[in-house]
PDB file of C-alpha atoms in Angstrom:
ATOM      1  CA  UNK A   1       0.000   0.000   0.000  1.00 42.00           C
ATOM      2  CA  UNK A   2       1.388   3.414  -0.942  1.00 46.00           C
ATOM      3  CA  UNK A   3       1.831   6.288   1.482  1.00 59.00           C
ATOM      4  CA  UNK A   4      -1.185   8.546   1.912  1.00 68.00           C
ATOM      5  CA  UNK A   5      -1.196  12.322   2.188  1.00 81.00           C
ATOM      6  CA  UNK A   6      -3.967  14.878   2.544  1.00 95.00           C
ATOM      7  CA  UNK A   7      -3.602  16.472  -0.899  1.00 98.00           C
ATOM      8  CA  UNK A   8      -6.472  16.358  -3.399  1.00 98.00           C
ATOM      9  CA  UNK A   9      -6.213  17.908  -6.846  1.00 98.00           C
ATOM     10  CA  UNK A  10      -9.366  18.957  -8.693  1.00 98.00           C
ATOM     11  CA  UNK A  11      -9.873  18.912 -12.458  1.00 98.00           C
ATOM     12  CA  UNK A  12     -13.322  19.581 -13.935  1.00 98.00           C
ATOM     13  CA  UNK A  13     -15.196  21.153 -16.828  1.00 97.00           C
ATOM     14  CA  UNK A  14     -17.441  23.103 -14.415  1.00 97.00           C
ATOM     15  CA  UNK A  15     -15.960  26.552 -15.036  1.00 95.00           C
ATOM     16  CA  UNK A  16     -15.617  29.161 -12.305  1.00 93.00           C
ATOM     17  CA  UNK A  17     -18.799  31.174 -12.765  1.00 94.00           C
ATOM     18  CA  UNK A  18     -21.112  28.865 -10.784  1.00 94.00           C
ATOM     19  CA  UNK A  19     -20.912  27.221  -7.383  1.00 96.00           C
ATOM     20  CA  UNK A  20     -20.285  23.629  -8.464  1.00 97.00           C
ATOM     21  CA  UNK A  21     -16.599  23.549  -7.527  1.00 97.00           C
ATOM     22  CA  UNK A  22     -17.346  25.280  -4.226  1.00 97.00           C
ATOM     23  CA  UNK A  23     -19.945  22.653  -3.371  1.00 97.00           C
ATOM     24  CA  UNK A  24     -17.411  19.884  -4.005  1.00 98.00           C
ATOM     25  CA  UNK A  25     -14.810  21.595  -1.834  1.00 98.00           C
ATOM     26  CA  UNK A  26     -17.313  22.167   0.964  1.00 98.00           C
ATOM     27  CA  UNK A  27     -18.299  18.506   0.873  1.00 97.00           C
ATOM     28  CA  UNK A  28     -14.688  17.377   1.190  1.00 98.00           C
ATOM     29  CA  UNK A  29     -13.765  19.857   3.908  1.00 98.00           C
ATOM     30  CA  UNK A  30     -16.822  18.847   5.948  1.00 97.00           C
ATOM     31  CA  UNK A  31     -15.338  15.334   6.001  1.00 97.00           C
ATOM     32  CA  UNK A  32     -11.811  16.515   6.813  1.00 97.00           C
ATOM     33  CA  UNK A  33     -11.079  20.240   7.311  1.00 97.00           C
ATOM     34  CA  UNK A  34      -7.329  19.580   7.122  1.00 97.00           C
ATOM     35  CA  UNK A  35      -7.355  18.513   3.484  1.00 98.00           C
ATOM     36  CA  UNK A  36      -5.157  20.423   1.036  1.00 98.00           C
ATOM     37  CA  UNK A  37      -7.256  21.128  -2.088  1.00 98.00           C
ATOM     38  CA  UNK A  38      -5.368  22.151  -5.229  1.00 98.00           C
ATOM     39  CA  UNK A  39      -7.186  23.331  -8.350  1.00 98.00           C
ATOM     40  CA  UNK A  40      -5.576  22.074 -11.549  1.00 98.00           C
ATOM     41  CA  UNK A  41      -8.213  23.552 -13.855  1.00 97.00           C
ATOM     42  CA  UNK A  42     -11.970  23.932 -14.094  1.00 98.00           C
ATOM     43  CA  UNK A  43     -11.791  25.268 -17.647  1.00 96.00           C
ATOM     44  CA  UNK A  44     -11.669  21.969 -19.552  1.00 96.00           C
ATOM     45  CA  UNK A  45     -14.047  22.276 -22.494  1.00 93.00           C
ATOM     46  CA  UNK A  46     -17.425  20.818 -21.565  1.00 95.00           C
ATOM     47  CA  UNK A  47     -17.515  16.999 -21.763  1.00 95.00           C
ATOM     48  CA  UNK A  48     -13.974  16.818 -23.222  1.00 96.00           C
ATOM     49  CA  UNK A  49     -12.491  13.780 -21.490  1.00 96.00           C
ATOM     50  CA  UNK A  50      -9.441  13.701 -23.794  1.00 96.00           C
ATOM     51  CA  UNK A  51      -8.517  17.296 -22.940  1.00 96.00           C
ATOM     52  CA  UNK A  52      -8.798  16.548 -19.218  1.00 97.00           C
ATOM     53  CA  UNK A  53      -6.567  13.494 -19.621  1.00 97.00           C
ATOM     54  CA  UNK A  54      -4.004  15.511 -21.567  1.00 96.00           C
ATOM     55  CA  UNK A  55      -3.838  18.205 -18.885  1.00 96.00           C
ATOM     56  CA  UNK A  56      -3.435  15.646 -16.114  1.00 97.00           C
ATOM     57  CA  UNK A  57      -0.697  13.797 -18.002  1.00 95.00           C
ATOM     58  CA  UNK A  58       1.406  16.932 -17.711  1.00 94.00           C
ATOM     59  CA  UNK A  59       1.090  17.380 -13.939  1.00 96.00           C
ATOM     60  CA  UNK A  60       0.598  14.132 -11.984  1.00 96.00           C
ATOM     61  CA  UNK A  61       4.320  13.297 -11.890  1.00 94.00           C
ATOM     62  CA  UNK A  62       4.951  16.499  -9.922  1.00 96.00           C
ATOM     63  CA  UNK A  63       2.789  15.368  -6.984  1.00 97.00           C
ATOM     64  CA  UNK A  64       3.999  13.149  -4.190  1.00 96.00           C
ATOM     65  CA  UNK A  65       2.965   9.580  -3.479  1.00 96.00           C
ATOM     66  CA  UNK A  66      -0.493   9.260  -1.978  1.00 96.00           C
ATOM     67  CA  UNK A  67      -1.950  12.308  -3.721  1.00 97.00           C
ATOM     68  CA  UNK A  68      -5.613  11.910  -4.718  1.00 98.00           C
ATOM     69  CA  UNK A  69      -6.588  13.286  -8.134  1.00 98.00           C
ATOM     70  CA  UNK A  70     -10.320  14.039  -8.343  1.00 98.00           C
ATOM     71  CA  UNK A  71     -11.391  14.313 -11.989  1.00 98.00           C
ATOM     72  CA  UNK A  72     -14.979  15.167 -12.910  1.00 97.00           C
ATOM     73  CA  UNK A  73     -15.518  15.522 -16.648  1.00 96.00           C
ATOM     74  CA  UNK A  74     -18.631  13.428 -16.870  1.00 94.00           C
ATOM     75  CA  UNK A  75     -20.874  13.583 -19.950  1.00 93.00           C
ATOM     76  CA  UNK A  76     -22.522  10.347 -18.805  1.00 90.00           C
ATOM     77  CA  UNK A  77     -23.487  11.529 -15.313  1.00 90.00           C
ATOM     78  CA  UNK A  78     -26.485   9.592 -14.017  1.00 83.00           C
ATOM     79  CA  UNK A  79     -26.098   6.849 -16.646  1.00 89.00           C
ATOM     80  CA  UNK A  80     -24.876   3.292 -16.231  1.00 86.00           C
ATOM     81  CA  UNK A  81     -21.191   4.276 -16.493  1.00 92.00           C
ATOM     82  CA  UNK A  82     -19.147   3.265 -13.453  1.00 95.00           C
ATOM     83  CA  UNK A  83     -18.028   5.653 -10.747  1.00 96.00           C
ATOM     84  CA  UNK A  84     -14.538   4.532  -9.771  1.00 98.00           C
ATOM     85  CA  UNK A  85     -11.568   5.056  -7.502  1.00 98.00           C
ATOM     86  CA  UNK A  86      -8.195   3.565  -8.322  1.00 98.00           C
ATOM     87  CA  UNK A  87      -4.545   3.419  -7.331  1.00 98.00           C
ATOM     88  CA  UNK A  88      -1.716   3.491  -9.848  1.00 97.00           C
ATOM     89  CA  UNK A  89       1.994   4.223  -9.423  1.00 94.00           C
ATOM     90  CA  UNK A  90       1.492   5.321  -5.808  1.00 94.00           C
ATOM     91  CA  UNK A  91      -1.201   7.887  -6.599  1.00 97.00           C
ATOM     92  CA  UNK A  92      -5.008   7.740  -6.416  1.00 98.00           C
ATOM     93  CA  UNK A  93      -7.648   8.763  -8.946  1.00 98.00           C
ATOM     94  CA  UNK A  94     -11.390   9.271  -8.501  1.00 98.00           C
ATOM     95  CA  UNK A  95     -13.965   9.965 -11.192  1.00 98.00           C
ATOM     96  CA  UNK A  96     -16.189   8.479 -13.890  1.00 97.00           C
ATOM     97  CA  UNK A  97     -15.089   5.434 -15.869  1.00 97.00           C
ATOM     98  CA  UNK A  98     -15.612   6.982 -19.314  1.00 96.00           C
ATOM     99  CA  UNK A  99     -12.209   6.346 -20.908  1.00 97.00           C
ATOM    100  CA  UNK A 100     -10.463   9.296 -19.293  1.00 97.00           C
ATOM    101  CA  UNK A 101      -8.363   7.155 -16.984  1.00 98.00           C
ATOM    102  CA  UNK A 102      -7.113   4.841 -19.740  1.00 97.00           C
ATOM    103  CA  UNK A 103      -6.034   7.917 -21.715  1.00 97.00           C
ATOM    104  CA  UNK A 104      -4.331   9.310 -18.640  1.00 97.00           C
ATOM    105  CA  UNK A 105      -2.646   6.137 -17.383  1.00 96.00           C
ATOM    106  CA  UNK A 106      -2.430   4.221 -20.687  1.00 92.00           C
ATOM    107  CA  UNK A 107      -3.614   1.025 -19.035  1.00 93.00           C
ATOM    108  CA  UNK A 108      -6.953  -0.731 -18.562  1.00 94.00           C
ATOM    109  CA  UNK A 109      -5.747  -2.435 -15.385  1.00 95.00           C
ATOM    110  CA  UNK A 110      -4.269  -0.077 -12.764  1.00 97.00           C
ATOM    111  CA  UNK A 111      -2.675  -1.497  -9.622  1.00 97.00           C
ATOM    112  CA  UNK A 112      -5.997  -1.503  -7.735  1.00 97.00           C
ATOM    113  CA  UNK A 113      -9.485  -0.221  -8.541  1.00 97.00           C
ATOM    114  CA  UNK A 114     -13.019  -0.330  -7.193  1.00 98.00           C
ATOM    115  CA  UNK A 115     -16.454   0.709  -8.364  1.00 98.00           C
ATOM    116  CA  UNK A 116     -17.689   3.193  -5.790  1.00 96.00           C
ATOM    117  CA  UNK A 117     -20.623   2.396  -3.538  1.00 92.00           C
ATOM    118  CA  UNK A 118     -23.510   4.830  -3.849  1.00 85.00           C
ATOM    119  CA  UNK A 119     -24.706   6.480  -0.624  1.00 79.00           C
ATOM    120  CA  UNK A 120     -27.290   4.461   1.286  1.00 72.00           C
ATOM    121  CA  UNK A 121     -29.675   7.396   1.646  1.00 66.00           C
ATOM    122  CA  UNK A 122     -31.395   9.612  -0.926  1.00 67.00           C
ATOM    123  CA  UNK A 123     -28.699  12.307  -1.051  1.00 76.00           C
ATOM    124  CA  UNK A 124     -27.234  11.214  -4.401  1.00 87.00           C
ATOM    125  CA  UNK A 125     -28.239  13.667  -7.102  1.00 90.00           C
ATOM    126  CA  UNK A 126     -28.702  12.178 -10.571  1.00 88.00           C
ATOM    127  CA  UNK A 127     -26.867  15.156 -12.076  1.00 91.00           C
ATOM    128  CA  UNK A 128     -24.135  16.031  -9.565  1.00 94.00           C
ATOM    129  CA  UNK A 129     -22.061  12.980  -8.751  1.00 95.00           C
ATOM    130  CA  UNK A 130     -19.070  15.290  -8.389  1.00 95.00           C
ATOM    131  CA  UNK A 131     -20.501  16.575  -5.119  1.00 95.00           C
ATOM    132  CA  UNK A 132     -22.387  13.552  -3.821  1.00 95.00           C
ATOM    133  CA  UNK A 133     -20.255  10.575  -4.858  1.00 96.00           C
ATOM    134  CA  UNK A 134     -16.774  11.494  -6.092  1.00 97.00           C
ATOM    135  CA  UNK A 135     -15.954  14.213  -3.544  1.00 97.00           C
ATOM    136  CA  UNK A 136     -16.760  12.086  -0.470  1.00 96.00           C
ATOM    137  CA  UNK A 137     -14.723   9.209  -1.899  1.00 97.00           C
ATOM    138  CA  UNK A 138     -11.729  11.480  -2.586  1.00 98.00           C
ATOM    139  CA  UNK A 139     -11.930  12.993   0.892  1.00 98.00           C
ATOM    140  CA  UNK A 140     -12.073   9.597   2.558  1.00 97.00           C
ATOM    141  CA  UNK A 141      -9.125   8.337   0.513  1.00 97.00           C
ATOM    142  CA  UNK A 142      -7.033  11.383   1.399  1.00 97.00           C
ATOM    143  CA  UNK A 143      -8.004  10.902   5.054  1.00 97.00           C
ATOM    144  CA  UNK A 144      -6.668   7.354   5.159  1.00 96.00           C
ATOM    145  CA  UNK A 145      -9.632   5.115   4.294  1.00 97.00           C
ATOM    146  CA  UNK A 146      -8.368   2.007   2.444  1.00 97.00           C
ATOM    147  CA  UNK A 147      -9.381   1.944  -1.206  1.00 97.00           C
ATOM    148  CA  UNK A 148     -11.032  -1.458  -0.868  1.00 97.00           C
ATOM    149  CA  UNK A 149     -13.500  -0.048   1.665  1.00 97.00           C
ATOM    150  CA  UNK A 150     -14.899   2.404  -0.900  1.00 97.00           C
ATOM    151  CA  UNK A 151     -16.378  -0.112  -3.296  1.00 97.00           C
ATOM    152  CA  UNK A 152     -16.227  -3.370  -5.211  1.00 97.00           C
ATOM    153  CA  UNK A 153     -13.227  -4.526  -7.304  1.00 97.00           C
ATOM    154  CA  UNK A 154     -13.687  -4.883 -11.054  1.00 96.00           C
ATOM    155  CA  UNK A 155     -11.479  -6.068 -13.911  1.00 93.00           C
ATOM    156  CA  UNK A 156     -10.961  -3.373 -16.566  1.00 95.00           C
ATOM    157  CA  UNK A 157     -11.515   0.315 -17.176  1.00 97.00           C
ATOM    158  CA  UNK A 158     -13.400   1.588 -20.212  1.00 96.00           C
ATOM    159  CA  UNK A 159     -10.869   1.807 -23.033  1.00 95.00           C
ATOM    160  CA  UNK A 160      -9.982   4.879 -25.059  1.00 95.00           C
ATOM    161  CA  UNK A 161      -6.699   5.313 -26.917  1.00 93.00           C
ATOM    162  CA  UNK A 162      -4.713   8.263 -28.183  1.00 94.00           C
ATOM    163  CA  UNK A 163      -4.289   8.508 -31.948  1.00 93.00           C
ATOM    164  CA  UNK A 164      -0.744   7.576 -32.950  1.00 95.00           C
ATOM    165  CA  UNK A 165       1.287   9.437 -35.588  1.00 98.00           C
ATOM    166  CA  UNK A 166       2.059   7.765 -38.899  1.00 98.00           C
ATOM    167  CA  UNK A 167       5.718   7.886 -39.894  1.00 97.00           C
ATOM    168  CA  UNK A 168       8.116   6.697 -42.577  1.00 96.00           C
ATOM    169  CA  UNK A 169      11.476   7.775 -43.982  1.00 94.00           C
ATOM    170  CA  UNK A 170       9.930  10.751 -45.793  1.00 95.00           C
ATOM    171  CA  UNK A 171       8.087  12.336 -42.897  1.00 97.00           C
ATOM    172  CA  UNK A 172       5.540  12.147 -40.093  1.00 98.00           C
ATOM    173  CA  UNK A 173       1.789  12.725 -40.108  1.00 98.00           C
ATOM    174  CA  UNK A 174       0.418  13.641 -36.724  1.00 98.00           C
ATOM    175  CA  UNK A 175      -2.592  15.414 -35.266  1.00 98.00           C
ATOM    176  CA  UNK A 176      -3.270  18.300 -32.925  1.00 97.00           C
ATOM    177  CA  UNK A 177      -4.322  16.762 -29.606  1.00 96.00           C
ATOM    178  CA  UNK A 178      -4.613  19.926 -27.512  1.00 96.00           C
ATOM    179  CA  UNK A 179      -4.772  23.705 -27.949  1.00 97.00           C
ATOM    180  CA  UNK A 180      -3.719  25.671 -24.901  1.00 96.00           C
ATOM    181  CA  UNK A 181      -4.746  29.086 -23.579  1.00 94.00           C
ATOM    182  CA  UNK A 182      -2.175  30.814 -25.794  1.00 97.00           C
ATOM    183  CA  UNK A 183      -3.362  29.131 -28.985  1.00 97.00           C
ATOM    184  CA  UNK A 184      -0.339  26.814 -29.158  1.00 98.00           C
ATOM    185  CA  UNK A 185      -1.316  23.680 -31.088  1.00 98.00           C
ATOM    186  CA  UNK A 186       0.231  20.651 -29.371  1.00 98.00           C
ATOM    187  CA  UNK A 187       0.559  17.547 -31.521  1.00 98.00           C
ATOM    188  CA  UNK A 188       1.003  13.850 -30.802  1.00 97.00           C
ATOM    189  CA  UNK A 189       4.475  13.875 -32.400  1.00 98.00           C
ATOM    190  CA  UNK A 190       7.079  13.198 -29.730  1.00 97.00           C
ATOM    191  CA  UNK A 191      10.611  14.538 -29.772  1.00 97.00           C
ATOM    192  CA  UNK A 192      11.973  10.977 -29.759  1.00 97.00           C
ATOM    193  CA  UNK A 193      10.010   9.959 -32.864  1.00 97.00           C
ATOM    194  CA  UNK A 194      10.902  13.211 -34.611  1.00 97.00           C
ATOM    195  CA  UNK A 195      14.633  12.825 -33.988  1.00 95.00           C
ATOM    196  CA  UNK A 196      14.550   9.148 -34.919  1.00 95.00           C
ATOM    197  CA  UNK A 197      13.047   9.931 -38.318  1.00 95.00           C
ATOM    198  CA  UNK A 198      14.754  13.243 -39.011  1.00 95.00           C
ATOM    199  CA  UNK A 199      18.329  11.899 -39.011  1.00 93.00           C
ATOM    200  CA  UNK A 200      19.917  15.293 -39.568  1.00 92.00           C
ATOM    201  CA  UNK A 201      17.713  16.459 -42.430  1.00 95.00           C
ATOM    202  CA  UNK A 202      15.984  19.760 -43.099  1.00 94.00           C
ATOM    203  CA  UNK A 203      12.278  19.950 -42.313  1.00 96.00           C
ATOM    204  CA  UNK A 204       9.074  21.599 -43.404  1.00 97.00           C
ATOM    205  CA  UNK A 205       5.712  21.456 -41.625  1.00 98.00           C
ATOM    206  CA  UNK A 206       2.162  21.860 -42.887  1.00 98.00           C
ATOM    207  CA  UNK A 207      -0.558  22.844 -40.424  1.00 98.00           C
ATOM    208  CA  UNK A 208      -3.879  24.481 -41.228  1.00 97.00           C
ATOM    209  CA  UNK A 209      -3.221  27.267 -43.731  1.00 96.00           C
ATOM    210  CA  UNK A 210       0.473  27.493 -42.836  1.00 95.00           C
ATOM    211  CA  UNK A 211       3.748  26.160 -44.193  1.00 97.00           C
ATOM    212  CA  UNK A 212       6.383  26.345 -41.460  1.00 97.00           C
ATOM    213  CA  UNK A 213      10.063  25.796 -42.081  1.00 95.00           C
ATOM    214  CA  UNK A 214      12.599  24.553 -39.598  1.00 95.00           C
ATOM    215  CA  UNK A 215      12.513  23.769 -35.896  1.00 96.00           C
ATOM    216  CA  UNK A 216      13.258  26.234 -33.090  1.00 97.00           C
ATOM    217  CA  UNK A 217      14.100  26.135 -29.390  1.00 96.00           C
ATOM    218  CA  UNK A 218      11.792  28.852 -28.088  1.00 96.00           C
ATOM    219  CA  UNK A 219       9.033  31.219 -29.206  1.00 96.00           C
ATOM    220  CA  UNK A 220      11.242  34.313 -29.420  1.00 96.00           C
ATOM    221  CA  UNK A 221      13.488  32.677 -32.030  1.00 97.00           C
ATOM    222  CA  UNK A 222      11.193  34.186 -34.689  1.00 97.00           C
ATOM    223  CA  UNK A 223       9.740  37.699 -35.090  1.00 97.00           C
ATOM    224  CA  UNK A 224       6.522  38.634 -33.289  1.00 98.00           C
ATOM    225  CA  UNK A 225       3.412  37.198 -34.991  1.00 97.00           C
ATOM    226  CA  UNK A 226       5.477  34.685 -36.989  1.00 97.00           C
ATOM    227  CA  UNK A 227       4.617  30.955 -36.798  1.00 98.00           C
ATOM    228  CA  UNK A 228       7.155  28.345 -35.775  1.00 98.00           C
ATOM    229  CA  UNK A 229       7.563  24.724 -34.732  1.00 98.00           C
ATOM    230  CA  UNK A 230       9.213  23.721 -31.475  1.00 98.00           C
ATOM    231  CA  UNK A 231       9.102  21.130 -28.726  1.00 98.00           C
ATOM    232  CA  UNK A 232       7.383  22.468 -25.623  1.00 94.00           C
ATOM    233  CA  UNK A 233       7.565  21.431 -21.995  1.00 93.00           C
ATOM    234  CA  UNK A 234       5.645  18.205 -22.721  1.00 92.00           C
ATOM    235  CA  UNK A 235       8.305  17.150 -25.280  1.00 95.00           C
ATOM    236  CA  UNK A 236       5.626  17.117 -27.979  1.00 97.00           C
ATOM    237  CA  UNK A 237       5.853  19.087 -31.207  1.00 98.00           C
ATOM    238  CA  UNK A 238       3.956  22.395 -31.069  1.00 98.00           C
ATOM    239  CA  UNK A 239       2.778  24.716 -33.793  1.00 98.00           C
ATOM    240  CA  UNK A 240       3.007  28.166 -32.249  1.00 98.00           C
ATOM    241  CA  UNK A 241       3.162  31.889 -33.006  1.00 98.00           C
ATOM    242  CA  UNK A 242       5.491  34.261 -31.193  1.00 98.00           C
ATOM    243  CA  UNK A 243       3.184  36.385 -28.993  1.00 98.00           C
ATOM    244  CA  UNK A 244       0.154  35.206 -30.944  1.00 98.00           C
ATOM    245  CA  UNK A 245      -2.254  32.324 -31.446  1.00 98.00           C
ATOM    246  CA  UNK A 246      -1.351  29.649 -33.969  1.00 98.00           C
ATOM    247  CA  UNK A 247      -4.882  28.273 -33.762  1.00 98.00           C
ATOM    248  CA  UNK A 248      -6.310  31.625 -34.920  1.00 98.00           C
ATOM    249  CA  UNK A 249      -3.582  32.652 -37.363  1.00 98.00           C
ATOM    250  CA  UNK A 250      -3.400  29.298 -39.142  1.00 98.00           C
ATOM    251  CA  UNK A 251      -7.042  28.225 -38.693  1.00 98.00           C
ATOM    252  CA  UNK A 252      -6.093  25.084 -36.773  1.00 98.00           C
ATOM    253  CA  UNK A 253      -8.542  23.137 -34.629  1.00 96.00           C
ATOM    254  CA  UNK A 254      -7.990  20.174 -32.349  1.00 95.00           C
ATOM    255  CA  UNK A 255      -7.828  17.028 -34.443  1.00 95.00           C
ATOM    256  CA  UNK A 256      -6.317  18.859 -37.422  1.00 97.00           C
ATOM    257  CA  UNK A 257      -3.512  17.019 -39.251  1.00 98.00           C
ATOM    258  CA  UNK A 258       0.084  18.216 -39.039  1.00 98.00           C
ATOM    259  CA  UNK A 259       2.443  16.918 -41.716  1.00 98.00           C
ATOM    260  CA  UNK A 260       6.218  16.994 -41.301  1.00 98.00           C
ATOM    261  CA  UNK A 261       8.311  16.504 -44.449  1.00 97.00           C
ATOM    262  CA  UNK A 262      12.044  15.746 -44.358  1.00 96.00           C
ATOM    263  CA  UNK A 263      14.318  17.105 -47.071  1.00 92.00           C
ATOM    264  CA  UNK A 264      18.028  17.207 -47.815  1.00 88.00           C
ATOM    265  CA  UNK A 265      20.669  16.830 -45.086  1.00 86.00           C
ATOM    266  CA  UNK A 266      21.441  19.922 -43.013  1.00 78.00           C
ATOM    267  CA  UNK A 267      24.388  22.069 -44.047  1.00 65.00           C
ATOM    268  CA  UNK A 268      26.435  24.582 -42.112  1.00 52.00           C
ATOM    269  CA  UNK A 269      24.428  27.547 -43.451  1.00 55.00           C
ATOM    270  CA  UNK A 270      21.133  26.292 -41.995  1.00 57.00           C
ATOM    271  CA  UNK A 271      20.441  27.598 -38.475  1.00 59.00           C
ATOM    272  CA  UNK A 272      16.967  26.152 -37.965  1.00 66.00           C
ATOM    273  CA  UNK A 273      16.854  23.118 -40.252  1.00 67.00           C
ATOM    274  CA  UNK A 274      14.422  24.658 -42.729  1.00 62.00           C
ATOM    275  CA  UNK A 275      13.870  23.320 -46.226  1.00 57.00           C
TER     276      UNK A 275
END
């Protein structure tokens, strides 16, 4: 059994203009007023389980063992989908079993998982499991309740899978998997795959209405309002604009293809690897 601490992170699509997040926090603090509640984001696009998984993939490794991650992006609230709590790699996760956790953890079988028991009384709202089911479970986990006491074991999580890039010696075809607050278009092309296929050649990228040449280290490598390609903090290829929005400038939406073409070998006169 992993160590437990009193930290709970919260990730939802509830926004910050209503009281939904406050109700969840009040529920948890009424169970244990010493809990440390950390907001990751409440601005996930409504019902977008893939976006929530992508955000969480970037942050969970920075939390200590025993942290509980409460994730409520739940388009199937009130339906037959499972409500679950699970342990994986010394951290805990609570939320709906709608594919989000397989995207996040890239496994259908975490170290331990249970389907949550519904409350015995009539307090469970059909439309707000975040408050009435997931929050109490997260609070109890963070307060030391063993996972197995929260519900019944089951075999596999609902399966969703990230799209994989297509690559050959001539180039890579990937897709935009996330667009951040700045309009940076983050693809599913990893640095390792890119370097494996590039083998010292010049490059050209096609995204939306743009043709982008070369690869850069940071946004300020190009003039203001100019597009560029670079690897961001997630080590995934980004289409970006210096002090601007690539999504707006290049008319790129999530799911849009990004094509990388490799050309001739680099020479000493090329500073960015452009074709």
